[in-house]
């Protein structure tokens, strides 16, 4: 029976053999890898991955697809985790994990934030995403694509755009061009935040209103005196700060707010 793609689960199945091969070549699976695929769907990537691996894991939300995968692959080859990848505890599987997938675009941003929490247990990630999201992930300061997603991901990962994939490589075809990307966790972090929660809060506040100066966007967190101590011009906007600057602000706050 044919599977009818479900829009609510962001189902756009990769059907172009050339791009399937390009993804597998980029992932380069090796026996012994602990590979987890997010959203295996009808198995376009799972099948060629399993041709090179004795065993792998998948996380899939759609019960109909889980049933198909269950019928095709024995448990000794494929461990099925039925459920929402956004809630999946990736520390349940002994790492270092290699995580891959043609991600459901409707949840790609929250999923990337969720995965960042497990970066210590991850060796690498290979994802198909909307090109526009990848542009934000690899953006440089002072560009329009540079924002909260950029800073939060570049804090933890080296991110490499590998290749673009046109809409007609998928069925049904999405409206936008996609890109395949590699993310490598930075071990150790080049600019570690003393308190990652404060760092996340500062980045979110700074980008909450793009047009505002840092003085206005961060007025409940930082005084003019704090900006002077940090050597950061309060008249700048969030998009002008590098990842290291946000870490400096967060670490300054960790110290000053603890002593206030
Ligand atoms: N990997 C397949 C391929 O390349 O053809 C399917 C990719 S399709 C873009 C996204 C897949 O993610 C679908 O199988 C969909 O059911 C699954 N999915 C959607 N939301 C999910 C979620 N929250 N957690 C886990 N899987 C999800």
PDB file of C-alpha atoms and ligand atoms in Angstrom:
ATOM      1  CA  UNK A   1       0.000   0.000   0.000  1.00  0.00           C
ATOM      2  CA  UNK A   2       1.418   3.431  -0.872  1.00  0.00           C
ATOM      3  CA  UNK A   3       2.136   5.765   2.046  1.00  0.00           C
ATOM      4  CA  UNK A   4       0.401   9.143   1.850  1.00  0.00           C
ATOM      5  CA  UNK A   5       2.810  11.868   2.944  1.00  0.00           C
ATOM      6  CA  UNK A   6       1.634  13.694   6.064  1.00  0.00           C
ATOM      7  CA  UNK A   7       2.152  17.410   6.014  1.00  0.00           C
ATOM      8  CA  UNK A   8       1.892  17.727   9.798  1.00  0.00           C
ATOM      9  CA  UNK A   9       4.989  15.543  10.137  1.00  0.00           C
ATOM     10  CA  UNK A  10       6.937  17.508   7.516  1.00  0.00           C
ATOM     11  CA  UNK A  11       7.110  14.477   5.220  1.00  0.00           C
ATOM     12  CA  UNK A  12       9.071  15.178   2.034  1.00  0.00           C
ATOM     13  CA  UNK A  13      10.698  11.925   1.031  1.00  0.00           C
ATOM     14  CA  UNK A  14      14.068  11.969  -0.702  1.00  0.00           C
ATOM     15  CA  UNK A  15      13.604  10.118  -3.991  1.00  0.00           C
ATOM     16  CA  UNK A  16      16.591  11.193  -6.119  1.00  0.00           C
ATOM     17  CA  UNK A  17      19.238   8.440  -6.042  1.00  0.00           C
ATOM     18  CA  UNK A  18      22.025  10.916  -6.821  1.00  0.00           C
ATOM     19  CA  UNK A  19      21.301  12.955  -3.687  1.00  0.00           C
ATOM     20  CA  UNK A  20      20.756   9.841  -1.550  1.00  0.00           C
ATOM     21  CA  UNK A  21      24.264   8.752  -2.554  1.00  0.00           C
ATOM     22  CA  UNK A  22      25.680  12.223  -1.884  1.00  0.00           C
ATOM     23  CA  UNK A  23      24.223  12.160   1.652  1.00  0.00           C
ATOM     24  CA  UNK A  24      25.595   8.661   2.380  1.00  0.00           C
ATOM     25  CA  UNK A  25      29.028   9.602   0.996  1.00  0.00           C
ATOM     26  CA  UNK A  26      29.059  12.688   3.230  1.00  0.00           C
ATOM     27  CA  UNK A  27      28.053  10.680   6.315  1.00  0.00           C
ATOM     28  CA  UNK A  28      30.578   7.957   5.468  1.00  0.00           C
ATOM     29  CA  UNK A  29      29.191   5.294   7.857  1.00  0.00           C
ATOM     30  CA  UNK A  30      31.751   2.871   9.310  1.00  0.00           C
ATOM     31  CA  UNK A  31      31.158  -0.404  11.119  1.00  0.00           C
ATOM     32  CA  UNK A  32      31.268   0.359  14.835  1.00  0.00           C
ATOM     33  CA  UNK A  33      29.539   3.752  14.454  1.00  0.00           C
ATOM     34  CA  UNK A  34      26.647   4.394  16.811  1.00  0.00           C
ATOM     35  CA  UNK A  35      24.371   5.964  14.226  1.00  0.00           C
ATOM     36  CA  UNK A  36      20.964   7.466  14.997  1.00  0.00           C
ATOM     37  CA  UNK A  37      18.728   8.621  12.166  1.00  0.00           C
ATOM     38  CA  UNK A  38      16.002  11.128  12.962  1.00  0.00           C
ATOM     39  CA  UNK A  39      12.876  10.692  10.824  1.00  0.00           C
ATOM     40  CA  UNK A  40      13.760   7.632   8.699  1.00  0.00           C
ATOM     41  CA  UNK A  41      10.436   7.848   6.865  1.00  0.00           C
ATOM     42  CA  UNK A  42      10.255   5.259   4.107  1.00  0.00           C
ATOM     43  CA  UNK A  43      13.933   4.390   4.574  1.00  0.00           C
ATOM     44  CA  UNK A  44      15.558   6.333   1.704  1.00  0.00           C
ATOM     45  CA  UNK A  45      18.659   6.929   3.860  1.00  0.00           C
ATOM     46  CA  UNK A  46      18.165   4.040   6.308  1.00  0.00           C
ATOM     47  CA  UNK A  47      18.505   1.337   3.636  1.00  0.00           C
ATOM     48  CA  UNK A  48      21.880   2.485   2.216  1.00  0.00           C
ATOM     49  CA  UNK A  49      23.141   3.260   5.739  1.00  0.00           C
ATOM     50  CA  UNK A  50      22.290  -0.289   6.831  1.00  0.00           C
ATOM     51  CA  UNK A  51      24.095  -1.614   3.770  1.00  0.00           C
ATOM     52  CA  UNK A  52      27.266  -0.324   5.454  1.00  0.00           C
ATOM     53  CA  UNK A  53      26.420  -0.790   9.130  1.00  0.00           C
ATOM     54  CA  UNK A  54      25.527  -3.904  11.102  1.00  0.00           C
ATOM     55  CA  UNK A  55      23.093  -1.957  13.276  1.00  0.00           C
ATOM     56  CA  UNK A  56      21.618   1.532  13.782  1.00  0.00           C
ATOM     57  CA  UNK A  57      18.905   3.419  15.669  1.00  0.00           C
ATOM     58  CA  UNK A  58      16.024   5.496  14.309  1.00  0.00           C
ATOM     59  CA  UNK A  59      13.622   7.939  15.977  1.00  0.00           C
ATOM     60  CA  UNK A  60      10.325   8.253  14.088  1.00  0.00           C
ATOM     61  CA  UNK A  61       7.029   9.808  15.169  1.00  0.00           C
ATOM     62  CA  UNK A  62       4.709   8.330  12.513  1.00  0.00           C
ATOM     63  CA  UNK A  63       3.260   4.975  13.617  1.00  0.00           C
ATOM     64  CA  UNK A  64       2.481   3.918  10.053  1.00  0.00           C
ATOM     65  CA  UNK A  65       6.124   4.386   9.095  1.00  0.00           C
ATOM     66  CA  UNK A  66       7.303   2.603  12.246  1.00  0.00           C
ATOM     67  CA  UNK A  67       5.171  -0.399  11.236  1.00  0.00           C
ATOM     68  CA  UNK A  68       6.719  -0.448   7.757  1.00  0.00           C
ATOM     69  CA  UNK A  69      10.262  -0.233   9.126  1.00  0.00           C
ATOM     70  CA  UNK A  70       9.457  -2.943  11.637  1.00  0.00           C
ATOM     71  CA  UNK A  71       8.284  -5.223   8.829  1.00  0.00           C
ATOM     72  CA  UNK A  72      11.367  -4.555   6.704  1.00  0.00           C
ATOM     73  CA  UNK A  73      14.223  -4.635   9.233  1.00  0.00           C
ATOM     74  CA  UNK A  74      14.811  -7.146  12.056  1.00  0.00           C
ATOM     75  CA  UNK A  75      15.501  -5.685  15.534  1.00  0.00           C
ATOM     76  CA  UNK A  76      19.050  -7.031  15.382  1.00  0.00           C
ATOM     77  CA  UNK A  77      19.722  -4.529  12.553  1.00  0.00           C
ATOM     78  CA  UNK A  78      17.481  -1.610  13.453  1.00  0.00           C
ATOM     79  CA  UNK A  79      16.382  -0.314  16.853  1.00  0.00           C
ATOM     80  CA  UNK A  80      13.148   1.638  16.448  1.00  0.00           C
ATOM     81  CA  UNK A  81      12.350   4.465  18.851  1.00  0.00           C
ATOM     82  CA  UNK A  82       8.766   5.494  18.262  1.00  0.00           C
ATOM     83  CA  UNK A  83       8.149   9.058  19.380  1.00  0.00           C
ATOM     84  CA  UNK A  84       8.944  12.731  19.101  1.00  0.00           C
ATOM     85  CA  UNK A  85      12.619  13.524  18.452  1.00  0.00           C
ATOM     86  CA  UNK A  86      12.038  16.866  20.217  1.00  0.00           C
ATOM     87  CA  UNK A  87      11.496  14.947  23.458  1.00  0.00           C
ATOM     88  CA  UNK A  88      13.914  12.130  22.824  1.00  0.00           C
ATOM     89  CA  UNK A  89      16.654  11.733  25.425  1.00  0.00           C
ATOM     90  CA  UNK A  90      19.727  11.279  23.225  1.00  0.00           C
ATOM     91  CA  UNK A  91      21.824  10.412  26.298  1.00  0.00           C
ATOM     92  CA  UNK A  92      19.870   7.109  26.495  1.00  0.00           C
ATOM     93  CA  UNK A  93      22.075   5.695  23.747  1.00  0.00           C
ATOM     94  CA  UNK A  94      25.747   5.214  24.592  1.00  0.00           C
ATOM     95  CA  UNK A  95      27.785   7.613  22.485  1.00  0.00           C
ATOM     96  CA  UNK A  96      29.635   9.155  20.908  1.00  0.00           C
ATOM     97  CA  UNK A  97      26.634   9.317  18.606  1.00  0.00           C
ATOM     98  CA  UNK A  98      26.590  10.010  14.912  1.00  0.00           C
ATOM     99  CA  UNK A  99      23.209  11.598  14.221  1.00  0.00           C
ATOM    100  CA  UNK A 100      21.801  12.070  10.732  1.00  0.00           C
ATOM    101  CA  UNK A 101      18.532  12.797   9.025  1.00  0.00           C
ATOM    102  CA  UNK A 102      16.477  14.547   6.430  1.00  0.00           C
ATOM    103  CA  UNK A 103      14.725  16.587   9.079  1.00  0.00           C
ATOM    104  CA  UNK A 104      11.078  17.579   9.197  1.00  0.00           C
ATOM    105  CA  UNK A 105      11.422  21.274   8.362  1.00  0.00           C
ATOM    106  CA  UNK A 106       8.528  22.348  10.579  1.00  0.00           C
ATOM    107  CA  UNK A 107      10.503  21.451  13.711  1.00  0.00           C
ATOM    108  CA  UNK A 108      14.084  21.916  12.527  1.00  0.00           C
ATOM    109  CA  UNK A 109      14.938  24.955  14.679  1.00  0.00           C
ATOM    110  CA  UNK A 110      13.652  23.582  18.031  1.00  0.00           C
ATOM    111  CA  UNK A 111      15.222  20.217  17.168  1.00  0.00           C
ATOM    112  CA  UNK A 112      18.642  21.824  16.643  1.00  0.00           C
ATOM    113  CA  UNK A 113      18.315  23.586  20.009  1.00  0.00           C
ATOM    114  CA  UNK A 114      17.298  20.282  21.632  1.00  0.00           C
ATOM    115  CA  UNK A 115      20.273  18.434  20.101  1.00  0.00           C
ATOM    116  CA  UNK A 116      22.705  21.126  21.250  1.00  0.00           C
ATOM    117  CA  UNK A 117      21.980  19.991  24.822  1.00  0.00           C
ATOM    118  CA  UNK A 118      23.473  16.575  24.003  1.00  0.00           C
ATOM    119  CA  UNK A 119      26.588  17.799  22.172  1.00  0.00           C
ATOM    120  CA  UNK A 120      28.892  16.154  24.761  1.00  0.00           C
ATOM    121  CA  UNK A 121      27.490  12.752  23.673  1.00  0.00           C
ATOM    122  CA  UNK A 122      27.698  13.486  19.919  1.00  0.00           C
ATOM    123  CA  UNK A 123      30.518  12.874  17.460  1.00  0.00           C
ATOM    124  CA  UNK A 124      28.875  14.531  14.450  1.00  0.00           C
ATOM    125  CA  UNK A 125      25.544  15.446  12.878  1.00  0.00           C
ATOM    126  CA  UNK A 126      24.535  15.418   9.204  1.00  0.00           C
ATOM    127  CA  UNK A 127      21.240  17.032   8.347  1.00  0.00           C
ATOM    128  CA  UNK A 128      19.108  18.016   5.400  1.00  0.00           C
ATOM    129  CA  UNK A 129      17.546  21.364   6.246  1.00  0.00           C
ATOM    130  CA  UNK A 130      15.970  24.296   4.488  1.00  0.00           C
ATOM    131  CA  UNK A 131      18.743  26.264   2.788  1.00  0.00           C
ATOM    132  CA  UNK A 132      17.505  29.398   4.539  1.00  0.00           C
ATOM    133  CA  UNK A 133      18.026  27.726   7.946  1.00  0.00           C
ATOM    134  CA  UNK A 134      21.536  26.616   6.970  1.00  0.00           C
ATOM    135  CA  UNK A 135      22.325  30.191   5.898  1.00  0.00           C
ATOM    136  CA  UNK A 136      21.354  31.316   9.397  1.00  0.00           C
ATOM    137  CA  UNK A 137      23.468  28.558  10.970  1.00  0.00           C
ATOM    138  CA  UNK A 138      26.646  29.563   9.139  1.00  0.00           C
ATOM    139  CA  UNK A 139      26.055  33.344   9.075  1.00  0.00           C
ATOM    140  CA  UNK A 140      28.766  35.852   9.994  1.00  0.00           C
ATOM    141  CA  UNK A 141      28.156  38.857  12.281  1.00  0.00           C
ATOM    142  CA  UNK A 142      26.609  41.962  10.721  1.00  0.00           C
ATOM    143  CA  UNK A 143      24.660  39.975   8.125  1.00  0.00           C
ATOM    144  CA  UNK A 144      20.868  39.758   8.028  1.00  0.00           C
ATOM    145  CA  UNK A 145      20.930  35.954   8.562  1.00  0.00           C
ATOM    146  CA  UNK A 146      22.959  36.303  11.794  1.00  0.00           C
ATOM    147  CA  UNK A 147      20.749  35.760  14.836  1.00  0.00           C
ATOM    148  CA  UNK A 148      19.940  33.710  17.899  1.00  0.00           C
ATOM    149  CA  UNK A 149      20.127  30.370  16.031  1.00  0.00           C
ATOM    150  CA  UNK A 150      23.576  31.311  14.633  1.00  0.00           C
ATOM    151  CA  UNK A 151      25.055  32.231  18.001  1.00  0.00           C
ATOM    152  CA  UNK A 152      23.555  29.326  19.945  1.00  0.00           C
ATOM    153  CA  UNK A 153      24.768  26.756  17.382  1.00  0.00           C
ATOM    154  CA  UNK A 154      28.169  28.290  16.582  1.00  0.00           C
ATOM    155  CA  UNK A 155      28.807  28.362  20.339  1.00  0.00           C
ATOM    156  CA  UNK A 156      28.833  24.538  20.342  1.00  0.00           C
ATOM    157  CA  UNK A 157      29.474  23.410  16.755  1.00  0.00           C
ATOM    158  CA  UNK A 158      31.652  23.895  13.728  1.00  0.00           C
ATOM    159  CA  UNK A 159      29.108  23.999  10.891  1.00  0.00           C
ATOM    160  CA  UNK A 160      29.847  23.134   7.277  1.00  0.00           C
ATOM    161  CA  UNK A 161      27.453  23.610   4.383  1.00  0.00           C
ATOM    162  CA  UNK A 162      28.065  20.612   2.091  1.00  0.00           C
ATOM    163  CA  UNK A 163      25.681  20.914  -0.892  1.00  0.00           C
ATOM    164  CA  UNK A 164      22.276  22.167  -1.991  1.00  0.00           C
ATOM    165  CA  UNK A 165      19.378  19.940  -2.990  1.00  0.00           C
ATOM    166  CA  UNK A 166      16.598  21.154  -5.311  1.00  0.00           C
ATOM    167  CA  UNK A 167      12.895  20.716  -4.434  1.00  0.00           C
ATOM    168  CA  UNK A 168      12.316  18.094  -7.148  1.00  0.00           C
ATOM    169  CA  UNK A 169      14.682  15.659  -5.408  1.00  0.00           C
ATOM    170  CA  UNK A 170      11.831  15.070  -2.915  1.00  0.00           C
ATOM    171  CA  UNK A 171       8.295  13.741  -3.069  1.00  0.00           C
ATOM    172  CA  UNK A 172       6.193  15.700  -2.459  1.00  0.00           C
ATOM    173  CA  UNK A 173       8.448  18.592  -3.506  1.00  0.00           C
ATOM    174  CA  UNK A 174       8.877  21.252  -0.799  1.00  0.00           C
ATOM    175  CA  UNK A 175       8.543  24.905  -1.825  1.00  0.00           C
ATOM    176  CA  UNK A 176      12.142  25.704  -0.938  1.00  0.00           C
ATOM    177  CA  UNK A 177      15.686  24.602  -1.758  1.00  0.00           C
ATOM    178  CA  UNK A 178      17.353  22.383   0.839  1.00  0.00           C
ATOM    179  CA  UNK A 179      20.966  22.062   1.970  1.00  0.00           C
ATOM    180  CA  UNK A 180      22.921  19.215   3.501  1.00  0.00           C
ATOM    181  CA  UNK A 181      25.044  20.274   6.436  1.00  0.00           C
ATOM    182  CA  UNK A 182      27.666  18.783   8.766  1.00  0.00           C
ATOM    183  CA  UNK A 183      27.918  19.853  12.411  1.00  0.00           C
ATOM    184  CA  UNK A 184      30.936  18.936  14.537  1.00  0.00           C
ATOM    185  CA  UNK A 185      30.737  19.534  18.294  1.00  0.00           C
ATOM    186  CA  UNK A 186      33.575  21.719  19.539  1.00  0.00           C
ATOM    187  CA  UNK A 187      35.524  19.822  22.205  1.00  0.00           C
ATOM    188  CA  UNK A 188      36.644  21.751  24.161  1.00  0.00           C
ATOM    189  CA  UNK A 189      34.477  24.835  23.628  1.00  0.00           C
ATOM    190  CA  UNK A 190      36.672  27.739  22.432  1.00  0.00           C
ATOM    191  CA  UNK A 191      34.632  30.253  24.489  1.00  0.00           C
ATOM    192  CA  UNK A 192      32.985  28.404  27.384  1.00  0.00           C
ATOM    193  CA  UNK A 193      30.184  30.147  29.275  1.00  0.00           C
ATOM    194  CA  UNK A 194      30.389  29.710  33.047  1.00  0.00           C
ATOM    195  CA  UNK A 195      26.630  29.371  33.164  1.00  0.00           C
ATOM    196  CA  UNK A 196      25.135  28.188  29.844  1.00  0.00           C
ATOM    197  CA  UNK A 197      21.635  29.200  31.018  1.00  0.00           C
ATOM    198  CA  UNK A 198      22.733  32.834  31.470  1.00  0.00           C
ATOM    199  CA  UNK A 199      24.420  32.743  28.044  1.00  0.00           C
ATOM    200  CA  UNK A 200      21.206  31.438  26.432  1.00  0.00           C
ATOM    201  CA  UNK A 201      19.156  34.105  28.217  1.00  0.00           C
ATOM    202  CA  UNK A 202      21.451  36.952  27.119  1.00  0.00           C
ATOM    203  CA  UNK A 203      21.477  35.794  23.488  1.00  0.00           C
ATOM    204  CA  UNK A 204      17.671  35.479  23.440  1.00  0.00           C
ATOM    205  CA  UNK A 205      17.213  38.929  25.020  1.00  0.00           C
ATOM    206  CA  UNK A 206      19.754  40.603  22.721  1.00  0.00           C
ATOM    207  CA  UNK A 207      18.033  39.296  19.577  1.00  0.00           C
ATOM    208  CA  UNK A 208      14.461  39.691  20.855  1.00  0.00           C
ATOM    209  CA  UNK A 209      14.152  42.964  18.979  1.00  0.00           C
ATOM    210  CA  UNK A 210      16.645  43.235  16.166  1.00  0.00           C
ATOM    211  CA  UNK A 211      16.336  46.991  15.722  1.00  0.00           C
ATOM    212  CA  UNK A 212      17.147  47.807  19.342  1.00  0.00           C
ATOM    213  CA  UNK A 213      20.587  48.756  20.547  1.00  0.00           C
ATOM    214  CA  UNK A 214      22.243  46.477  23.102  1.00  0.00           C
ATOM    215  CA  UNK A 215      21.647  49.190  25.733  1.00  0.00           C
ATOM    216  CA  UNK A 216      17.883  48.878  25.211  1.00  0.00           C
ATOM    217  CA  UNK A 217      17.646  45.166  24.514  1.00  0.00           C
ATOM    218  CA  UNK A 218      19.693  44.293  27.631  1.00  0.00           C
ATOM    219  CA  UNK A 219      18.614  47.127  29.905  1.00  0.00           C
ATOM    220  CA  UNK A 220      17.290  44.801  32.616  1.00  0.00           C
ATOM    221  CA  UNK A 221      20.549  42.822  32.622  1.00  0.00           C
ATOM    222  CA  UNK A 222      23.354  45.349  32.023  1.00  0.00           C
ATOM    223  CA  UNK A 223      24.074  48.931  33.071  1.00  0.00           C
ATOM    224  CA  UNK A 224      26.197  51.440  31.112  1.00  0.00           C
ATOM    225  CA  UNK A 225      28.893  50.714  33.692  1.00  0.00           C
ATOM    226  CA  UNK A 226      28.787  46.996  32.798  1.00  0.00           C
ATOM    227  CA  UNK A 227      29.170  47.828  29.090  1.00  0.00           C
ATOM    228  CA  UNK A 228      32.152  50.056  29.888  1.00  0.00           C
ATOM    229  CA  UNK A 229      33.758  47.322  32.013  1.00  0.00           C
ATOM    230  CA  UNK A 230      33.263  44.873  29.129  1.00  0.00           C
ATOM    231  CA  UNK A 231      34.586  47.322  26.537  1.00  0.00           C
ATOM    232  CA  UNK A 232      31.452  46.808  24.423  1.00  0.00           C
ATOM    233  CA  UNK A 233      29.725  49.759  22.760  1.00  0.00           C
ATOM    234  CA  UNK A 234      26.147  49.765  24.104  1.00  0.00           C
ATOM    235  CA  UNK A 235      25.034  51.572  20.948  1.00  0.00           C
ATOM    236  CA  UNK A 236      25.701  48.477  18.819  1.00  0.00           C
ATOM    237  CA  UNK A 237      23.041  45.912  17.909  1.00  0.00           C
ATOM    238  CA  UNK A 238      23.115  42.186  18.732  1.00  0.00           C
ATOM    239  CA  UNK A 239      24.037  41.301  15.145  1.00  0.00           C
ATOM    240  CA  UNK A 240      27.369  43.169  15.600  1.00  0.00           C
ATOM    241  CA  UNK A 241      28.582  40.911  18.410  1.00  0.00           C
ATOM    242  CA  UNK A 242      30.590  37.726  17.868  1.00  0.00           C
ATOM    243  CA  UNK A 243      29.887  34.514  19.823  1.00  0.00           C
ATOM    244  CA  UNK A 244      32.892  35.317  22.064  1.00  0.00           C
ATOM    245  CA  UNK A 245      31.358  38.728  22.943  1.00  0.00           C
ATOM    246  CA  UNK A 246      28.094  37.104  24.079  1.00  0.00           C
ATOM    247  CA  UNK A 247      30.109  34.692  26.219  1.00  0.00           C
ATOM    248  CA  UNK A 248      32.047  37.611  27.742  1.00  0.00           C
ATOM    249  CA  UNK A 249      28.767  39.347  28.615  1.00  0.00           C
ATOM    250  CA  UNK A 250      27.319  36.150  30.122  1.00  0.00           C
ATOM    251  CA  UNK A 251      30.469  35.465  32.161  1.00  0.00           C
ATOM    252  CA  UNK A 252      30.561  39.078  33.374  1.00  0.00           C
ATOM    253  CA  UNK A 253      26.956  38.641  34.521  1.00  0.00           C
ATOM    254  CA  UNK A 254      27.723  35.316  36.218  1.00  0.00           C
ATOM    255  CA  UNK A 255      30.362  37.104  38.313  1.00  0.00           C
ATOM    256  CA  UNK A 256      28.717  40.493  38.962  1.00  0.00           C
ATOM    257  CA  UNK A 257      25.226  39.133  39.619  1.00  0.00           C
ATOM    258  CA  UNK A 258      26.567  36.539  42.044  1.00  0.00           C
ATOM    259  CA  UNK A 259      28.234  39.328  44.051  1.00  0.00           C
ATOM    260  CA  UNK A 260      25.323  41.811  43.869  1.00  0.00           C
TER     261      UNK A 260
HETATM  262  N1  LIG B   1      14.362  10.225   5.895  1.00  0.00           N
HETATM  263  C1  LIG B   1      13.230  10.170   4.976  1.00  0.00           C
HETATM  264  C2  LIG B   1      13.680  10.563   3.607  1.00  0.00           C
HETATM  265  O1  LIG B   1      14.780  11.153   3.503  1.00  0.00           O
HETATM  266  O2  LIG B   1      12.957  10.325   2.652  1.00  0.00           O
HETATM  267  C3  LIG B   1      12.056  11.033   5.451  1.00  0.00           C
HETATM  268  C4  LIG B   1      12.350  12.502   5.654  1.00  0.00           C
HETATM  269  S1  LIG B   1      10.922  13.488   6.006  1.00  0.00           S
HETATM  270  C5  LIG B   1      11.516  15.096   5.507  1.00  0.00           C
HETATM  271  C6  LIG B   1      10.914  13.705   7.768  1.00  0.00           C
HETATM  272  C7  LIG B   1      10.644  12.469   8.609  1.00  0.00           C
HETATM  273  O3  LIG B   1      10.639  12.856   9.991  1.00  0.00           O
HETATM  274  C8  LIG B   1       9.324  11.781   8.364  1.00  0.00           C
HETATM  275  O4  LIG B   1       9.505  10.399   8.333  1.00  0.00           O
HETATM  276  C9  LIG B   1       8.445  12.191   9.557  1.00  0.00           C
HETATM  277  O5  LIG B   1       7.421  11.276   9.877  1.00  0.00           O
HETATM  278  C10 LIG B   1       9.505  12.276  10.658  1.00  0.00           C
HETATM  279  N2  LIG B   1       9.148  13.179  11.768  1.00  0.00           N
HETATM  280  C11 LIG B   1       8.398  14.298  11.714  1.00  0.00           C
HETATM  281  N3  LIG B   1       8.321  14.887  12.914  1.00  0.00           N
HETATM  282  C12 LIG B   1       9.056  14.109  13.745  1.00  0.00           C
HETATM  283  C13 LIG B   1       9.361  14.176  15.142  1.00  0.00           C
HETATM  284  N4  LIG B   1       8.901  15.179  15.882  1.00  0.00           N
HETATM  285  N5  LIG B   1      10.109  13.206  15.680  1.00  0.00           N
HETATM  286  C14 LIG B   1      10.587  12.163  14.921  1.00  0.00           C
HETATM  287  N6  LIG B   1      10.334  12.049  13.598  1.00  0.00           N
HETATM  288  C15 LIG B   1       9.580  13.003  13.026  1.00  0.00           C
END
